[in-house]
Coordinates of C-alpha atoms and ligand atoms in Angstrom, one line a residue:
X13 CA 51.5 95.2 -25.4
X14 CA 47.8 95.0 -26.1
X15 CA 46.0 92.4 -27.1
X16 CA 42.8 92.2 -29.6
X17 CA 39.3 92.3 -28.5
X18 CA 37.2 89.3 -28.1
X19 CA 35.3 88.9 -31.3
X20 CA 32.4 87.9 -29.3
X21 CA 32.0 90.3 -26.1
X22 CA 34.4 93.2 -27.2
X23 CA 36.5 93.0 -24.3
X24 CA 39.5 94.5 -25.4
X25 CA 42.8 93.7 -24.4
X26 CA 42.6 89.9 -24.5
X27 CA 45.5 87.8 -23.2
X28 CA 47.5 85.8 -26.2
X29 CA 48.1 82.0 -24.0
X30 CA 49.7 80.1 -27.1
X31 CA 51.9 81.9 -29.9
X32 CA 53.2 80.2 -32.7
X33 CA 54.0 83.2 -34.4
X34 CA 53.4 83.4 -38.6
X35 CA 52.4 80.5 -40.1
X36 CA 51.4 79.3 -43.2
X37 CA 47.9 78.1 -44.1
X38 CA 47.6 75.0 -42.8
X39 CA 45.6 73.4 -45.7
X40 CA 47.7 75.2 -48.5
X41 CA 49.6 72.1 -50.1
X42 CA 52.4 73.6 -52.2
X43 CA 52.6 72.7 -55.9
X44 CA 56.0 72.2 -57.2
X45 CA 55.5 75.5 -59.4
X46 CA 54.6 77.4 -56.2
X47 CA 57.8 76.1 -54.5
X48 CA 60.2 79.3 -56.1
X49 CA 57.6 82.0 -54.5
X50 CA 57.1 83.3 -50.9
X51 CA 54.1 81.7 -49.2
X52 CA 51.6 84.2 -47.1
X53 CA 52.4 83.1 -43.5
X54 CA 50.1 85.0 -40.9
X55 CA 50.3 85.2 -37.1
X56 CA 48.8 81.9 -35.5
X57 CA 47.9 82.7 -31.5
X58 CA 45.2 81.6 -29.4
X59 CA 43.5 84.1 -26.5
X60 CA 41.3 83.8 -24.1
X61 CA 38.5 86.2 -23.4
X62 CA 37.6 86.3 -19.2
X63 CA 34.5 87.6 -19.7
X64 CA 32.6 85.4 -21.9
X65 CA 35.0 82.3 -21.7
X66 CA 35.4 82.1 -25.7
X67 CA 39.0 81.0 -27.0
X68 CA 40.1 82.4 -29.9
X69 CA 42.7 83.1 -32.1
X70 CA 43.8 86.4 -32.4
X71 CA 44.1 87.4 -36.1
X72 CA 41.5 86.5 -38.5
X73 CA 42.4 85.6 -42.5
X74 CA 39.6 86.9 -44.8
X75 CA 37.8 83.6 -45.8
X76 CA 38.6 84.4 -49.7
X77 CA 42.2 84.0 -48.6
X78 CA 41.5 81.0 -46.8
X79 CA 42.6 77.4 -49.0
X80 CA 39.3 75.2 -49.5
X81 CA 40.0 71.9 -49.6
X82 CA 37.1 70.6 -51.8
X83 CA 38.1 67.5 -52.0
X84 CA 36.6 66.8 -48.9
X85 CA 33.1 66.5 -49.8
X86 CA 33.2 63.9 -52.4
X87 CA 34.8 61.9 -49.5
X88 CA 32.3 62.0 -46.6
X89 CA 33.2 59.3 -44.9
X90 CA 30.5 56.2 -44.2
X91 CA 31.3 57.0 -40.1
X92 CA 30.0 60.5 -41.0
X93 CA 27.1 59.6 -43.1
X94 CA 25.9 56.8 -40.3
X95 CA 26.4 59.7 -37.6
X96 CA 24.0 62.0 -39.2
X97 CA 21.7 59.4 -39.9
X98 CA 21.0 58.5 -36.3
X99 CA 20.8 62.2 -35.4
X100 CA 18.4 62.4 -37.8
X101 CA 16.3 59.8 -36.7
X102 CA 16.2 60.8 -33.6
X103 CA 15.3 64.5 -34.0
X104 CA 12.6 63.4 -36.6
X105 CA 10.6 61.8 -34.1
X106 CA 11.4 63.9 -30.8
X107 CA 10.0 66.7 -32.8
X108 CA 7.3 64.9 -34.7
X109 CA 8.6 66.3 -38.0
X110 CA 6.6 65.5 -41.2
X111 CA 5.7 66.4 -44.7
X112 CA 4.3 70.2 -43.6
X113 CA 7.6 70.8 -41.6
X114 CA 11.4 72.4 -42.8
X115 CA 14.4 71.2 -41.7
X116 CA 17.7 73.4 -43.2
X117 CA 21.6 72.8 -42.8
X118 CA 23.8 75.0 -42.8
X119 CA 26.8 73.7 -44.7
X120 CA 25.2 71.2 -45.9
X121 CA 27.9 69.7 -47.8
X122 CA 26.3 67.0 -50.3
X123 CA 23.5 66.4 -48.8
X124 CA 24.9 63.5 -46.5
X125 CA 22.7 64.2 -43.5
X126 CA 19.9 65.9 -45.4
X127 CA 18.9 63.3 -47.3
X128 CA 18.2 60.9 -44.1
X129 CA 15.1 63.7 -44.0
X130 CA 14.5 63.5 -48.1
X131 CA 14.3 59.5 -47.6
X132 CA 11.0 60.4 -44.7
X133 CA 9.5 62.7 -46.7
X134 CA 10.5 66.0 -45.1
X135 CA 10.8 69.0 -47.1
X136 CA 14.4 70.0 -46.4
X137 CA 17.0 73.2 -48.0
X138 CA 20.6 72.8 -47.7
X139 CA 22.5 76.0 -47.8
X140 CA 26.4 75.9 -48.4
X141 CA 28.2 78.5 -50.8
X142 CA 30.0 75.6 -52.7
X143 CA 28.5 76.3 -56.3
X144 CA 29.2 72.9 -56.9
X145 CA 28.9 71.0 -54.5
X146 CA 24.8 72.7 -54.5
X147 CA 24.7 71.6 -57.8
X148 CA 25.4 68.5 -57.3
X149 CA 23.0 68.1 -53.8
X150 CA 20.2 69.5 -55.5
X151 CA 20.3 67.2 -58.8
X152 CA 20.4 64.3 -56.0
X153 CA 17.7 65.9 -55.0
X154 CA 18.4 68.0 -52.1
X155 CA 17.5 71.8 -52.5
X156 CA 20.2 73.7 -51.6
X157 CA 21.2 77.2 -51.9
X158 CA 24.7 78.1 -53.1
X159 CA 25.5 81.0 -50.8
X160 CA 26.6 81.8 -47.6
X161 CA 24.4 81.7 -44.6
X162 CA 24.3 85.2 -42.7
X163 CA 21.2 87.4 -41.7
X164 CA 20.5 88.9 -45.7
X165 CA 19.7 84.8 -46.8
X166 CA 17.8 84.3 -43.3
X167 CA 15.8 87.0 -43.9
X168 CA 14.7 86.3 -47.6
X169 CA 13.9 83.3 -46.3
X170 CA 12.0 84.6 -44.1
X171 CA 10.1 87.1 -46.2
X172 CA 9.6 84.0 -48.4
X173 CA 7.4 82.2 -45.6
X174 CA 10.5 79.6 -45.4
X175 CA 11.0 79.5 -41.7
X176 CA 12.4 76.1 -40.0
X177 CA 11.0 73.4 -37.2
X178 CA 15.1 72.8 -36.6
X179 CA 18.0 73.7 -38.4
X180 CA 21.4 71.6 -38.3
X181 CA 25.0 73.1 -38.5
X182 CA 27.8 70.9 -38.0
X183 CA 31.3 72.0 -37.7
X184 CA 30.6 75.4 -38.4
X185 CA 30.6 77.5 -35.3
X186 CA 34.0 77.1 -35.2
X187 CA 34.5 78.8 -38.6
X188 CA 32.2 81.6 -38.8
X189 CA 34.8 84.9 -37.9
X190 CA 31.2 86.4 -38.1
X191 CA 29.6 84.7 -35.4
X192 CA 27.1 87.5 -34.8
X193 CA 25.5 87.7 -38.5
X194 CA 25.6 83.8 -38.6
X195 CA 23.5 83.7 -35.3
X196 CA 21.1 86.2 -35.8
X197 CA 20.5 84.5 -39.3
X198 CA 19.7 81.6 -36.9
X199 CA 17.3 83.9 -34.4
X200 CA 15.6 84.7 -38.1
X201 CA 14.8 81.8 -39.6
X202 CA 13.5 79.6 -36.6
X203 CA 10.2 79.2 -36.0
X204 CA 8.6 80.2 -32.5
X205 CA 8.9 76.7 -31.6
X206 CA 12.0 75.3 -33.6
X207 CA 15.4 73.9 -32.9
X208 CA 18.7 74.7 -34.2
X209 CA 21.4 71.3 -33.5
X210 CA 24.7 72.4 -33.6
X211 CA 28.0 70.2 -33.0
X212 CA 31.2 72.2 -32.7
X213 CA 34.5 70.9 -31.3
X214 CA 34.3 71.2 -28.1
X215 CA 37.2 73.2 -26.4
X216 CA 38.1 70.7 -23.1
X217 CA 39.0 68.1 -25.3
X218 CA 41.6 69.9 -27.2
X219 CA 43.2 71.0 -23.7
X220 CA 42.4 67.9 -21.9
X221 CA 44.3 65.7 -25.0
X222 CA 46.8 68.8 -26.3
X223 CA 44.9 68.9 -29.3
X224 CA 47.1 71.9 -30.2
X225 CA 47.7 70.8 -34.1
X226 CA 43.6 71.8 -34.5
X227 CA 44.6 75.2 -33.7
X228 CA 44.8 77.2 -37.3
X229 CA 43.4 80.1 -39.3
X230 CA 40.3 78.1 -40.5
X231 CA 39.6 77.8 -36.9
X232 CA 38.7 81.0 -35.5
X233 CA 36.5 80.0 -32.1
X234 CA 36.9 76.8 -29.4
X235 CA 34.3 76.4 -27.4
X236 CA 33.2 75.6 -24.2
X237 CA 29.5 75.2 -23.5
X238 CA 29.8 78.3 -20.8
X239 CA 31.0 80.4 -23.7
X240 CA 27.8 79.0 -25.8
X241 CA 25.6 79.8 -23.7
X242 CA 27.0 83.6 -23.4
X243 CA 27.1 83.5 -27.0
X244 CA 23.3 82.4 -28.0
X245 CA 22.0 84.5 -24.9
X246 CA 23.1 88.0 -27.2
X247 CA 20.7 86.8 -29.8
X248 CA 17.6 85.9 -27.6
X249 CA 18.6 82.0 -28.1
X250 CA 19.0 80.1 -25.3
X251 CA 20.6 76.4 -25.0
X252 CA 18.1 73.8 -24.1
X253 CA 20.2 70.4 -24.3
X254 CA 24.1 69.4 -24.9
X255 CA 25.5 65.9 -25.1
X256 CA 29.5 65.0 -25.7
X257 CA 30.2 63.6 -28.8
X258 CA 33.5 61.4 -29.7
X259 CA 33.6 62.5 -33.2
X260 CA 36.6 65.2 -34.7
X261 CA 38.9 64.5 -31.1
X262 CA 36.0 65.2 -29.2
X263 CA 32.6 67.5 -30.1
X264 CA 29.3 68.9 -28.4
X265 CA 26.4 68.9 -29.7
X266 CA 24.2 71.6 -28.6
X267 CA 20.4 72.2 -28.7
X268 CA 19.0 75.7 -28.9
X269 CA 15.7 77.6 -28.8
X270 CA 14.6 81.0 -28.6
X271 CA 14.8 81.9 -25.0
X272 CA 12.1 80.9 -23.0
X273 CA 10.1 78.5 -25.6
X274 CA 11.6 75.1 -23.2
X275 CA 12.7 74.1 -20.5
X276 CA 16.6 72.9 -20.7
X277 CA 17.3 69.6 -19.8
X278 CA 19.4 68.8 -16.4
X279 CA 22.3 68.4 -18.7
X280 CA 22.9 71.8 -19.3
X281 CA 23.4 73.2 -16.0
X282 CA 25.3 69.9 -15.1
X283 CA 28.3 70.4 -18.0
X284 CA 28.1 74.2 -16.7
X285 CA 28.8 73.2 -13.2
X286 CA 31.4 70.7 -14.3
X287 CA 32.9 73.4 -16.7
X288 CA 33.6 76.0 -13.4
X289 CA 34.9 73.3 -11.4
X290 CA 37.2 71.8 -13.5
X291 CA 38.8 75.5 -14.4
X292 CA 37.5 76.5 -18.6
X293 CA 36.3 79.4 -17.7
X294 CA 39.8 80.8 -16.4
X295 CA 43.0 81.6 -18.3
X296 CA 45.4 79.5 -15.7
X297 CA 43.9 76.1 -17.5
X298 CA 44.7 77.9 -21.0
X299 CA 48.4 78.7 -19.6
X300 CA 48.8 75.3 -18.5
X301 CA 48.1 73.6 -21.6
X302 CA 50.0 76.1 -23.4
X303 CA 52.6 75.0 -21.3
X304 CA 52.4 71.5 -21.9
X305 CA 52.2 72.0 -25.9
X306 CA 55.9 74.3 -25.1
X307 CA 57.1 70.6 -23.2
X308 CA 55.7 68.4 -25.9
X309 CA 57.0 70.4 -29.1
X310 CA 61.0 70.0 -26.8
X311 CA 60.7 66.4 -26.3
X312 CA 59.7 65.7 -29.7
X313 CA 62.3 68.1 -31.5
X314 CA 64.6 66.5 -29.1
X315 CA 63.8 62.7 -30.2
X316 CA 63.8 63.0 -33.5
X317 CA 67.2 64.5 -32.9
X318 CA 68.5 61.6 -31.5
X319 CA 67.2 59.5 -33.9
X320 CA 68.9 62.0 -37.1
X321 CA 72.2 61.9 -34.5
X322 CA 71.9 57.8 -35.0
X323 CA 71.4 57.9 -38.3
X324 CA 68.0 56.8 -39.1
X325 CA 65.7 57.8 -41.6
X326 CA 62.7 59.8 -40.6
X327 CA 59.3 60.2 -42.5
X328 CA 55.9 61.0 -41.8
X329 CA 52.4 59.6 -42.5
X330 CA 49.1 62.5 -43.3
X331 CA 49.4 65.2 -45.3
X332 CA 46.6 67.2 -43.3
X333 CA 46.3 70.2 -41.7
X334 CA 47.0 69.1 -38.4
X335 CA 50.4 67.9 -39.5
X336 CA 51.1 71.4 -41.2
X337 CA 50.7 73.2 -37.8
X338 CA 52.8 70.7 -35.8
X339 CA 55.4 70.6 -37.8
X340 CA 55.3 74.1 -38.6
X341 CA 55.2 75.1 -35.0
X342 CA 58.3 73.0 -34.0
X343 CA 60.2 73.8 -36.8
X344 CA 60.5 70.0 -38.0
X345 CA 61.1 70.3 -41.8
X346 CA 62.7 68.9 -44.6
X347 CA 66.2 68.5 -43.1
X348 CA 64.7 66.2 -40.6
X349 CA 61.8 64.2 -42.5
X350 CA 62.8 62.9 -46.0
X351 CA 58.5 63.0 -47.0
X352 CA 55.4 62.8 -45.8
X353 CA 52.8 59.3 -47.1
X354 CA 49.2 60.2 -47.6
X355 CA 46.9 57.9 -49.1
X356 CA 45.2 61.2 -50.9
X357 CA 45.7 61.0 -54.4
X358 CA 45.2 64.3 -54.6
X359 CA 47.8 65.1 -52.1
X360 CA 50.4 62.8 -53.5
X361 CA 53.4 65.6 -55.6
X362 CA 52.9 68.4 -53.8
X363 CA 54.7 69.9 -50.3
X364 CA 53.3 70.6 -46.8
X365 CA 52.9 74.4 -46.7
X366 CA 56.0 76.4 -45.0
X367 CA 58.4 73.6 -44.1
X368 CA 58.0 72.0 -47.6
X369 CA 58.5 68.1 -47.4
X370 CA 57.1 66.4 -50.4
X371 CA 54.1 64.0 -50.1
X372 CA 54.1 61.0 -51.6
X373 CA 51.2 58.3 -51.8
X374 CA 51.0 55.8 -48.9
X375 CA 52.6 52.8 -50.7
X376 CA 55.9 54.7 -50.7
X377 CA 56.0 54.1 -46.8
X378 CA 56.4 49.8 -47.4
X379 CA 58.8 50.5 -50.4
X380 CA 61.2 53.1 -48.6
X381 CA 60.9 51.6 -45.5
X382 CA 62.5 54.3 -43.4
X383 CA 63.5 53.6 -39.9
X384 CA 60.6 55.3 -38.0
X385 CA 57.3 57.3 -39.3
X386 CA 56.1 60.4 -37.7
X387 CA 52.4 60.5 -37.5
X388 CA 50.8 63.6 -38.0
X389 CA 46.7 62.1 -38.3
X390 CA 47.0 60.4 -34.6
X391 CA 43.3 60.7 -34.6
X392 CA 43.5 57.9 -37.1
X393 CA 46.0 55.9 -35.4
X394 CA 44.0 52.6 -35.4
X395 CA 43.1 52.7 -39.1
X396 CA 46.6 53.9 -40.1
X397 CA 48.7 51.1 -38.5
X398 CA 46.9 48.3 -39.7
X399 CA 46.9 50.2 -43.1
X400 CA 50.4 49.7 -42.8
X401 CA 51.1 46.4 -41.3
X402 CA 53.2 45.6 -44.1
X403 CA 55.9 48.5 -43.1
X404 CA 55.7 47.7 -39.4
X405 CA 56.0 44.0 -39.9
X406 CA 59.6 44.5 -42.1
X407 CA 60.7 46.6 -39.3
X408 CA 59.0 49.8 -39.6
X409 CA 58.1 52.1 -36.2
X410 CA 55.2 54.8 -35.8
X411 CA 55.9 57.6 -33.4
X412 CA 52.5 58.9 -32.2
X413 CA 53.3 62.7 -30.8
X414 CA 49.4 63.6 -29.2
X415 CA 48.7 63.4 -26.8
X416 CA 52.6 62.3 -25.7
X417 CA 55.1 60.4 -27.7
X418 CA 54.4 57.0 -27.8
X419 CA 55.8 54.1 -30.0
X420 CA 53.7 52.1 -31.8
Ligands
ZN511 ZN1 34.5 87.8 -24.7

């Protein structure tokens, strides 16, 4: 059998670690009209490329196809917005910005880190191709251009004299199936001496902590900062800093300049050294954790058997896309979990794509009280279980499945 090519080094033949075969999109929440129709399911597999070290999952969906959860952006949470305000901060002064420089985002969302520049006086231009949600940044006062960023917007930029002293792109590496266009947009639009910040999930975290439920379609790259660095180098970009970041399971942040215009900081070659020795630049620690997401996916199916063969009642708590893919990958469906709480109100009467269990606000948890509660948004265990002190205290039980089951 072969396998695709690396969408980053053309390597063909790339080997497939994980498979969960089709599956549906993992943001796609059913509507109870949609429930009578077939839902498009499309293979879901991560490979590894030897060459250039990039993860990747093997068959792209066209980003038209892709659900958008818009939604989001009203919500940006206050962590989020403090986040970007110390980055900010700190890159404003490092680089001595002021009211002659330009910073742009990429995906700029509402404006939420943006505006940290607006509130110095730096001339800033969002770029995210959310008509309204650029609308809505730029009446707050934050220019931003509703399209998407590739190397036709970078270069009208350019021909318009708008070239940038840094540019910020959070959470979009990871997205772009057209990594190529979106970097040489980069290469284009900063100036000799600029700075593009990027923060990007960062690929040892999701094997380290079997972070397997962050692996979907809307995902299309998981990086390491070896397969970075290979990355920028094809588009005369080289990286110049990187720290770790806590946020989203565990990020990098990554600075870049054009090759040769600084010196990188010890930090780089350190995390690349680290990288070798403890194994991401080889398959066998991509096998491994494949192998341990196989184990995982057995014991839980198995558990939750048991507790169905003792006749409790079984829900689950988060109605995101990380719940979608695990219980889409193990198969756990309606039969076995009567609904799934979210405190989303716009979640609440719909179904999780493919396996179909309704959601249901978070109250419901308290009222129906079932025996234990699945849950899916472990990377908010804290906040969730005090949420729901009320269901634990009359006898309620979490089950937290990553990174192992644990009861809680
Ligand atoms: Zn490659």
């Amino acid at each position: 059998m072969t396998g695709p090519a690396c969408r980053n080094c053309g390597t063909p033949n790339l080997e497939t670690v994980l498979d969960f075969g089709d599956m549906p999109l993992a943001n796609a929440l059913l509507t109870s009209d949609q429930l009578d129709a077939p839902e498009p399911r499309y293979p879901l597999a991560l490979a590894f490329c030897s060459t250039c070290y990039l993860a990747q999952i093997t068959h792209v969906v066209a980003p038209e196809l892709l659900f958008r959860d818009y939604a989001y952006f009203s919500s940006v949470s206050d962590a989020m917005v403090e986040h970007a305000r110390l980055l900010v901060d700190r890159v404003a002064r490092s680089r001595e910005l002021g009211p002659d420089s330009l910073v742009v985002e990429i995906a700029s969302n509402d404006g939420y880190l943006l505006q940290h520049y607006v509130n110095r006086g730096i001339p800033v231009l969002g770029i995210d191709p959310a008509r309204n949600i650029a609308e809505a940044a730029t009446a707050r006062g934050i220019p931003t251009l509703a399209e998407f960023f590739g190397v036709e917007v970078a270069e009208s930029l350019r021909a318009a004299g708008r070239t940038a002293d840094v540019v910020h792109a959070n959470n979009v590496l990871a997205h772009a199936p057209d990594i190529h266009g979106f970097l040489a947009g980069i290469a284009t639009i900063l100036k000799p001496a600029g700075i593009a910040v990027f923060e990007t999930p960062y690929v040892r975290d999701l094997v380290d902590r079997l972070e397997f439920d962050t692996i979907y379609h809307e995902h299309v790259f998981y990086y390491s900062l070896s397969s970075i660095v290979e990355l920028m180098s094809r588009h005369g970009l080289a990286v110049v800093d990187v720290e770790r970041l806590a946020i989203h399971g565990g990020s990098l942040r990554v600075t870049v300049a054009h090759d040769g215009a600084a010196t990188p900081a010890p930090a780089v070659a350190a995390l690349l050294a680290e990288e070798e020795r403890i194994g991401l630049r080889s398959v066998e620690s991509f096998r491994g954790f494949a192998d341990r997401v196989h184990a995982l996916g057995d014991e839980l199916t198995a558990t939750l058997a048991g507790l169905k063969a003792e006749g409790k009642s079984i829900a689950a708590y988060g109605a995101a896309a990380k719940g979608a893919v695990l219980l889409n990958a193990f198969g756990i469906d309606a039969g076995t979990i009567d609904f799934v709480a979210d405190r989303s109100p716009h979640k609440a009467g719909r179904f999780m794509p493919g396996v179909r269990i309704p959601v249901v606000s978070a109250d419901r948890l308290a009222e129906a009280r079932p025996d234990v509660c699945l849950l899916l948004t472990w990377n908010f265990a804290d906040e969730i279980l005090e949420q729901q002190a009320a269901y634990r205290a009359a006898g309620g039980r979490f089950l937290i499945p990553v990174p192992e089951l644990r009861w809680a």
